[in-house]
XYZ file of C-alpha atoms in Angstrom:
506
model
C 50.373 8.552 -55.918
C 51.708 8.455 -59.675
C 54.006 11.048 -60.232
C 57.679 10.117 -61.928
C 61.284 9.960 -60.091
C 63.238 11.299 -62.647
C 62.657 14.957 -61.149
C 64.183 13.954 -57.824
C 66.983 11.510 -59.579
C 68.067 14.816 -60.823
C 67.928 17.083 -58.053
C 69.780 14.464 -56.122
C 72.690 14.407 -58.461
C 72.500 17.946 -58.772
C 73.019 18.276 -54.928
C 76.443 15.723 -55.130
C 78.100 16.696 -58.372
C 77.585 13.132 -59.439
C 77.921 12.633 -63.550
C 74.114 12.471 -64.706
C 74.489 12.492 -68.478
C 73.481 8.680 -68.161
C 70.708 9.860 -65.743
C 69.313 12.426 -67.728
C 67.984 10.414 -70.224
C 66.114 8.211 -67.492
C 65.133 11.070 -65.559
C 61.747 11.635 -67.610
C 62.498 14.472 -69.657
C 64.020 16.488 -66.572
C 67.305 18.946 -67.425
C 69.991 18.820 -64.984
C 70.315 21.530 -62.782
C 74.150 22.586 -63.873
C 74.648 24.284 -59.770
C 75.877 21.327 -57.633
C 76.653 20.858 -53.772
C 80.168 19.847 -52.742
C 79.960 16.480 -50.974
C 82.597 14.265 -49.290
C 83.232 10.990 -51.306
C 80.938 9.296 -49.050
C 77.945 10.743 -48.997
C 78.150 11.838 -53.183
C 78.540 7.496 -52.612
C 75.745 7.175 -50.836
C 73.756 9.767 -53.011
C 74.692 7.720 -56.005
C 72.973 4.781 -54.744
C 69.849 6.270 -53.949
C 70.355 7.853 -57.826
C 70.395 4.533 -59.423
C 67.470 3.298 -57.361
C 65.401 5.830 -58.846
C 66.914 5.155 -62.699
C 65.860 1.406 -61.799
C 62.036 2.841 -60.515
C 62.061 4.893 -63.367
C 63.003 1.958 -65.984
C 59.811 0.091 -64.881
C 61.252 -1.762 -61.685
C 59.772 0.304 -58.734
C 59.775 -3.138 -56.890
C 63.418 -3.845 -56.766
C 64.031 0.176 -56.127
C 61.230 0.234 -53.372
C 63.470 -2.908 -51.800
C 66.787 -0.759 -52.028
C 65.740 2.298 -50.800
C 64.221 0.828 -47.587
C 67.186 -0.196 -47.204
C 68.667 2.900 -47.639
C 66.258 4.909 -45.302
C 67.785 3.180 -42.545
C 71.483 3.203 -43.876
C 73.879 4.899 -41.225
C 75.010 7.155 -43.857
C 71.910 8.949 -44.116
C 72.217 11.036 -40.814
C 76.342 12.006 -42.496
C 73.967 13.613 -45.229
C 73.496 17.912 -45.452
C 69.596 19.151 -44.229
C 68.549 19.013 -47.787
C 70.356 16.059 -49.492
C 68.150 14.056 -46.450
C 65.507 15.654 -47.090
C 65.684 14.851 -51.173
C 65.993 11.250 -49.958
C 63.205 11.150 -47.843
C 61.155 12.923 -50.955
C 62.464 10.506 -53.838
C 61.867 7.648 -51.832
C 57.940 8.891 -51.227
C 57.482 8.857 -55.400
C 58.968 5.265 -55.695
C 56.417 4.143 -52.931
C 53.849 6.039 -54.757
C 54.717 3.807 -57.846
C 54.392 0.710 -55.719
C 50.748 1.772 -54.679
C 51.434 2.241 -51.036
C 49.954 5.207 -50.947
C 50.111 5.551 -46.846
C 53.899 5.129 -47.321
C 54.312 7.246 -49.817
C 52.502 9.763 -47.847
C 54.168 9.345 -44.568
C 57.933 9.779 -46.198
C 56.639 13.360 -47.739
C 55.930 14.796 -44.600
C 59.361 13.297 -43.231
C 61.036 15.049 -46.132
C 59.131 18.355 -45.178
C 59.762 17.799 -40.595
C 63.598 17.120 -42.011
C 63.530 20.420 -44.968
C 59.998 22.775 -44.815
C 61.774 24.280 -47.723
C 61.551 21.873 -50.387
C 59.562 22.991 -53.146
C 59.764 18.990 -54.365
C 58.285 17.574 -51.419
C 55.501 20.087 -50.744
C 54.378 20.083 -54.778
C 54.499 15.973 -54.478
C 51.991 16.268 -51.237
C 50.268 18.731 -52.681
C 49.007 16.258 -55.369
C 48.281 13.844 -52.685
C 45.746 16.723 -51.094
C 44.500 16.993 -54.806
C 43.494 13.036 -55.127
C 42.387 12.830 -52.079
C 39.874 15.769 -52.226
C 40.647 18.514 -50.196
C 42.190 20.890 -53.158
C 43.014 23.728 -50.419
C 45.171 21.981 -48.146
C 46.317 21.327 -52.117
C 46.593 25.044 -52.519
C 48.703 25.562 -49.642
C 51.296 23.585 -49.907
C 51.581 25.002 -53.508
C 51.917 29.203 -52.186
C 54.707 27.477 -50.199
C 56.371 25.396 -52.487
C 56.095 28.678 -55.347
C 57.704 30.956 -52.518
C 60.654 28.660 -51.477
C 61.383 27.295 -55.229
C 63.886 28.425 -57.895
C 63.268 28.484 -61.620
C 60.482 26.856 -63.566
C 57.832 25.302 -61.159
C 58.115 21.542 -61.320
C 54.043 20.924 -62.182
C 52.466 19.497 -65.056
C 49.615 21.262 -66.890
C 47.110 18.330 -65.910
C 48.005 19.475 -62.539
C 47.701 23.158 -62.470
C 44.171 22.791 -64.062
C 42.992 20.147 -61.857
C 43.909 22.444 -59.611
C 42.345 25.406 -60.520
C 39.336 23.647 -61.196
C 38.764 22.542 -57.697
C 39.700 26.252 -56.468
C 36.836 27.769 -58.522
C 34.748 28.267 -55.666
C 37.756 29.615 -52.826
C 38.567 32.544 -55.236
C 41.737 34.138 -52.673
C 42.999 30.617 -52.569
C 42.782 30.399 -56.917
C 44.062 34.239 -57.147
C 47.502 33.234 -55.324
C 47.995 30.402 -56.251
C 47.659 31.697 -60.304
C 50.053 34.691 -59.116
C 52.183 32.639 -57.890
C 52.325 30.587 -61.194
C 52.665 33.815 -63.062
C 55.033 35.729 -60.879
C 57.567 31.987 -61.726
C 56.597 32.283 -64.925
C 55.573 28.990 -65.322
C 54.657 27.382 -69.171
C 53.454 24.303 -70.231
C 56.035 23.373 -72.646
C 57.056 26.945 -73.109
C 53.923 27.584 -74.741
C 51.895 30.551 -72.319
C 49.293 29.234 -70.039
C 47.242 32.703 -71.674
C 43.217 31.303 -70.543
C 45.181 30.802 -66.754
C 46.207 34.409 -67.230
C 42.852 35.683 -68.306
C 41.231 34.176 -65.038
C 43.823 35.420 -63.197
C 43.534 39.290 -64.201
C 39.408 38.456 -63.765
C 40.622 37.246 -60.229
C 43.029 40.196 -59.801
C 39.715 42.932 -60.976
C 37.365 41.001 -58.219
C 39.972 41.059 -55.554
C 40.522 44.617 -56.256
C 44.007 44.151 -57.644
C 43.844 46.350 -60.112
C 47.412 47.578 -60.765
C 48.628 44.029 -61.489
C 45.737 43.773 -64.436
C 48.121 44.974 -67.274
C 50.828 43.174 -66.589
C 48.539 39.948 -66.689
C 47.543 41.583 -70.199
C 50.458 41.593 -71.155
C 51.027 37.894 -71.081
C 47.915 37.490 -72.978
C 48.299 37.590 -76.726
C 45.875 34.953 -78.067
C 42.829 34.918 -79.589
C 39.782 33.743 -77.588
C 41.516 35.123 -74.116
C 41.678 38.442 -75.862
C 37.384 37.650 -77.206
C 36.995 37.010 -73.440
C 38.300 40.686 -72.558
C 36.632 42.086 -74.953
C 32.979 40.405 -74.128
C 33.237 41.599 -70.067
C 32.841 44.889 -69.148
C 35.416 44.500 -66.365
C 38.108 45.071 -68.449
C 36.720 47.957 -70.354
C 39.395 50.613 -68.819
C 42.190 48.105 -69.167
C 42.588 47.404 -72.587
C 41.464 49.854 -76.182
C 39.286 47.913 -78.239
C 40.927 50.192 -81.365
C 44.143 49.189 -80.430
C 45.613 46.352 -83.092
C 46.982 44.575 -80.170
C 43.545 43.883 -78.872
C 42.210 42.547 -81.652
C 41.613 39.002 -81.953
C 41.639 38.157 -85.192
C 45.507 39.789 -85.561
C 45.770 38.109 -82.519
C 45.466 34.914 -84.110
C 47.785 35.553 -87.035
C 50.720 36.536 -84.555
C 49.985 33.335 -82.456
C 50.011 31.287 -85.606
C 53.917 33.485 -86.700
C 54.697 32.668 -83.342
C 54.177 29.179 -83.174
C 55.656 28.745 -87.081
C 58.837 30.003 -85.953
C 58.731 28.023 -82.802
C 58.266 25.174 -84.908
C 61.197 25.295 -86.993
C 63.329 25.947 -84.086
C 61.602 22.724 -82.091
C 61.021 19.934 -84.724
C 58.902 17.355 -84.214
C 55.922 15.857 -82.573
C 55.319 18.268 -79.719
C 54.148 20.877 -77.119
C 54.200 23.444 -79.669
C 53.573 21.460 -82.677
C 49.866 20.334 -80.725
C 49.503 24.244 -79.987
C 50.250 24.703 -83.643
C 47.178 22.940 -84.849
C 45.141 24.428 -82.075
C 45.291 27.695 -83.085
C 45.559 26.965 -86.931
C 42.186 25.722 -85.835
C 40.828 28.616 -83.983
C 41.614 31.121 -87.321
C 39.470 28.582 -89.692
C 41.838 27.336 -91.463
C 40.771 23.787 -91.720
C 42.303 21.998 -94.685
C 45.975 23.214 -93.157
C 45.027 21.075 -90.270
C 44.487 18.400 -92.049
C 47.335 18.510 -94.292
C 49.486 19.351 -91.164
C 48.487 15.706 -89.487
C 48.755 14.148 -92.787
C 52.122 12.603 -91.695
C 51.317 11.713 -88.171
C 47.719 10.437 -89.478
C 49.894 7.582 -92.052
C 52.142 7.137 -89.895
C 49.196 6.369 -86.890
C 47.224 3.980 -89.562
C 50.240 1.222 -89.597
C 50.976 1.309 -86.295
C 49.760 -0.158 -83.235
C 50.793 2.221 -80.650
C 52.999 5.543 -80.688
C 56.034 5.837 -78.926
C 55.562 6.664 -75.312
C 57.316 9.880 -75.285
C 55.379 11.750 -77.762
C 51.627 9.659 -77.521
C 50.030 12.094 -75.534
C 51.121 14.840 -78.670
C 49.763 12.760 -81.515
C 46.911 11.683 -79.805
C 45.992 15.329 -79.321
C 46.800 16.053 -83.072
C 44.434 13.615 -84.054
C 41.917 14.913 -82.061
C 42.356 18.571 -84.130
C 42.272 16.388 -87.432
C 39.042 14.672 -86.055
C 37.222 18.181 -84.812
C 39.326 19.686 -88.589
C 37.182 17.005 -90.730
C 34.090 17.503 -88.474
C 34.472 21.183 -89.679
C 34.686 20.238 -93.303
C 31.537 18.521 -93.365
C 33.457 15.318 -93.790
C 32.003 12.854 -90.797
C 33.609 9.484 -91.530
C 36.661 11.099 -91.565
C 36.110 12.332 -88.610
C 35.657 9.418 -87.127
C 38.488 7.450 -88.115
C 40.677 10.102 -86.906
C 39.519 10.151 -83.933
C 39.460 6.412 -83.538
C 43.248 6.956 -84.692
C 43.662 9.089 -81.703
C 42.327 6.952 -79.634
C 44.714 4.381 -80.879
C 48.004 6.607 -80.034
C 47.009 7.952 -76.447
C 48.728 7.230 -74.192
C 50.322 3.505 -73.209
C 49.300 3.761 -69.750
C 45.809 3.838 -70.511
C 44.839 8.181 -70.742
C 42.276 7.805 -73.322
C 39.210 10.171 -71.364
C 39.024 13.019 -73.835
C 39.763 11.384 -77.110
C 36.728 8.813 -75.939
C 34.305 11.469 -74.926
C 35.136 13.361 -78.593
C 34.166 10.491 -79.974
C 31.321 9.080 -77.939
C 29.619 13.258 -78.766
C 30.759 12.628 -82.225
C 28.575 9.250 -82.575
C 25.430 10.448 -80.265
C 25.787 13.972 -83.457
C 25.557 11.322 -86.090
C 22.601 9.081 -84.090
C 24.836 6.658 -83.639
C 23.998 6.252 -79.951
C 24.779 2.596 -79.281
C 28.030 3.300 -80.307
C 28.279 6.311 -78.427
C 27.457 4.172 -75.159
C 29.745 1.541 -76.044
C 32.951 3.671 -76.522
C 32.953 5.003 -73.022
C 32.107 1.549 -71.379
C 34.824 1.958 -68.763
C 35.390 5.229 -68.182
C 36.110 6.315 -64.802
C 37.888 8.254 -62.329
C 37.464 11.266 -64.201
C 36.906 14.964 -63.179
C 34.056 16.612 -62.553
C 33.859 18.415 -66.093
C 34.954 14.602 -67.328
C 31.460 13.579 -66.028
C 29.608 15.646 -66.784
C 30.990 15.421 -70.348
C 30.062 11.693 -69.808
C 26.442 12.649 -68.689
C 25.464 14.726 -71.669
C 26.083 12.335 -74.205
C 24.304 9.787 -72.224
C 21.370 11.870 -71.772
C 21.261 12.818 -75.427
C 22.620 8.678 -76.089
C 18.958 7.638 -73.868
C 16.875 10.558 -75.468
C 17.885 8.894 -79.235
C 17.083 4.932 -77.720
C 13.940 5.989 -75.373
C 15.841 4.697 -72.860
C 13.772 6.368 -69.624
C 15.808 4.984 -66.973
C 19.224 5.654 -68.274
C 18.130 9.827 -69.148
C 17.213 9.640 -65.406
C 20.299 8.619 -64.153
C 22.317 11.234 -66.723
C 19.702 13.899 -65.377
C 20.659 13.253 -61.710
C 24.856 13.682 -62.663
C 24.145 16.395 -64.706
C 21.877 18.187 -61.756
C 24.820 16.923 -59.090
C 27.281 18.989 -61.195
C 25.250 22.008 -62.293
C 27.790 24.330 -60.119
C 30.691 23.056 -61.149
C 29.676 22.840 -64.732
C 26.523 24.824 -65.261
C 27.211 24.568 -69.134
C 26.856 20.976 -69.421
C 23.492 21.315 -67.642
C 22.026 24.114 -69.939
C 23.216 21.875 -72.948
C 20.840 19.372 -71.190
C 17.906 21.186 -70.533
C 18.495 22.553 -74.340
C 18.449 18.848 -75.172
C 14.834 18.638 -73.765
C 13.153 21.636 -74.893
C 13.446 23.484 -71.068
C 13.854 26.682 -72.489
C 12.680 28.881 -69.373
C 14.887 27.159 -66.937
C 17.668 26.529 -69.917
C 17.871 30.349 -69.499
C 17.557 31.017 -65.868
C 20.799 29.328 -65.642
C 22.645 31.590 -68.063
C 21.198 34.381 -66.739
C 22.935 33.131 -63.130
C 25.902 32.664 -64.601
C 26.351 36.148 -66.334
C 25.340 37.691 -63.057
C 28.291 35.349 -60.941
C 31.524 37.069 -61.621
C 33.774 33.480 -62.176
C 31.385 32.272 -65.157
C 30.445 34.906 -67.002
C 33.377 34.965 -69.044
C 32.740 31.169 -69.872
C 28.908 32.642 -70.273
C 29.992 35.890 -72.776
C 32.577 33.334 -74.710
C 29.549 31.439 -75.655
C 26.919 33.759 -76.736
C 29.988 35.654 -79.318
C 28.556 35.032 -82.572
C 31.648 32.715 -84.304
C 32.486 30.415 -86.893
C 30.816 26.569 -86.325
C 30.857 24.262 -88.145
C 27.898 22.349 -89.828
C 25.682 21.037 -87.350
C 25.458 16.813 -87.914
C 21.821 15.560 -87.488
C 21.290 15.485 -84.005
C 22.629 18.818 -83.919
C 20.345 20.349 -85.945
C 17.734 21.377 -83.113
C 20.361 21.915 -80.648
C 21.516 24.609 -82.084
C 18.101 26.159 -83.702
C 17.222 26.234 -79.467
C 20.750 27.704 -78.241
C 19.865 30.496 -81.324
C 16.738 31.103 -79.850
C 17.829 30.877 -75.990
C 20.505 33.639 -77.181
C 17.540 35.836 -78.733
C 15.410 36.360 -75.534
C 14.670 39.751 -74.092
C 16.117 38.406 -70.560
C 18.966 36.930 -71.888
C 19.872 40.036 -74.004
C 19.347 42.211 -70.565
C 21.422 40.088 -68.675
C 24.251 40.671 -70.844
C 23.809 44.339 -71.744
C 24.402 44.557 -67.734
C 27.804 43.104 -67.823
C 29.006 42.986 -71.304
C 28.428 42.183 -74.785
C 27.673 40.102 -78.230
C 30.446 40.846 -81.052
C 31.117 38.783 -84.422
C 34.834 37.448 -84.855
C 35.733 35.206 -88.401
C 36.928 32.493 -85.133
C 36.430 29.106 -84.192
C 36.347 28.969 -80.080
C 38.768 25.969 -79.836
C-alpha cells in the first residue's frame, strides 16, 4: 500500500480541533476541513500524538511513525475516543503500515477501522485500493460505491486509481456504471478539471443500461473536443444532441476549452494540472508552435537540472512529453527525442517513468532505432494491462526490424493474450505483419461491442496526423487501406459514421 498519510492527518486534526497550520504543509497537499468536533483535553492530546506520528511518516520516517502508532493503538486512551475518531486512528495506522510494506498488517487495520465505523469513507477507499492491487476489482468497486455514498465533498481518489478501476471494470458494466455515476454525482474532478473522457464513458453506460433520463446531465458536463467527436460518431447519441448545434461542434469546443484553460492558468499560475491540460488542449487543436513556446521555459530549466521538485515532477514530465509530440508532428524528430529524454529525467522521483519511457521507445521504433527502443524499455515492469500491451507492440516492431523471430513470437503471445482488453494494440500488431483480413475482422468485432465501439469509431475518424516517420509509412498505408474495405465501411454504417475534423485526437 503506497497511499500518503497526509489526508488522514488532516482528518484527525479536524476531528479534534488541533491547530493545523504547520501540519497542512506536511499533509501531501490535503486541505484542512474547517469543521471540527469538540474533544476533551485528554483526547485532543492523544490525537495530537497520532497526528505527529503521521507528520513523521509524511516526512519520510515511516519506521519511527510505525513504532509510535503501535504503542498508541494499545494505549488505554484509545477507548475514550469517539467512534469516528477511533476508526480514523486505525485507518491512519494502516497507511503507515503500508508505507512500511507491511501489507497484511495494513489490511487488518483497515478492516478494524471499518468494523468500528462501517461508514468511514477514507478507510473504505484505501481498502478498495488494496483490492485493486490484489486483482479483485469487483470487490474494490463495491467499496468505492459505499464510500461515495457515505462520504462528503470531493472523493479522496486519485486520477490513477479512478482510471485503473474503470479499466478493470470494463467487463462489469453494472459496477462500472455505479462507480462512475457516484463520482459524477459527487462532482469528482482531477485537480479542478472535469474528467470529460470518463463522463463520455458514463453516457455510453447510461444508454446501454436504458437510463436515458440521465444522459442529458452527463452531456452537459462534456464540453471538450475529443469526447464530442466520439459522441457525434456514435449513432446511439443522435437523439441526444443536435449535430448543427455549436454546443456540440468539436472545433468550437476546442476553442472554448482552450479559452477556459487560459483563464484558469491566469487564476492559478504555475506548473500544475491546469497547465498540463492547456498544453494538451493546444496540441489537440493543432497549435503546435504554441505548445513548443509554452513549454520552452520548462525545457530550458529541465536541461539545467538533475531532477524536478517532487511536487511538480509529474506535471513537468507530462508537459515535456507533450512538447515531444509537438516536435514530432512538426517533423523535428531529433528535438522530439531530446524533449522526451528530458521528460523521463523530470518524471516522478519515486520512479514512475513508465509512460515517458514507453513513448520514447515508440519514437525510437518509428525512427528505425530498434536497439535503442529495447534499451529504453529495459526493466519496465509492474504495469497495467494497457502498459504491457503498449510495450509488446513496440517489442514486436523492434523484433521485426532486427529479424528476431523469438522476440517477435513472445510479443505476439502477449498481444494475443491481451487482445480483449486492448483490441487497438492487437490490431496494430496485425497491421505490422500485413494480416489484413484478421485486422478487419477484429475491427468489426470492436465496432459491434457496445463498450469498444467508441474507441474504434474515434480511430476511424478523418483527423489530423503527424507526417509518418520511416517505420510508420507502411503501417499508415495499411491502416488507410483497412478503413476503406467494404466490410469495415458496412460495419461502420450500422453503428456510426466517419467525419473529418481539423483536430489531433491526442
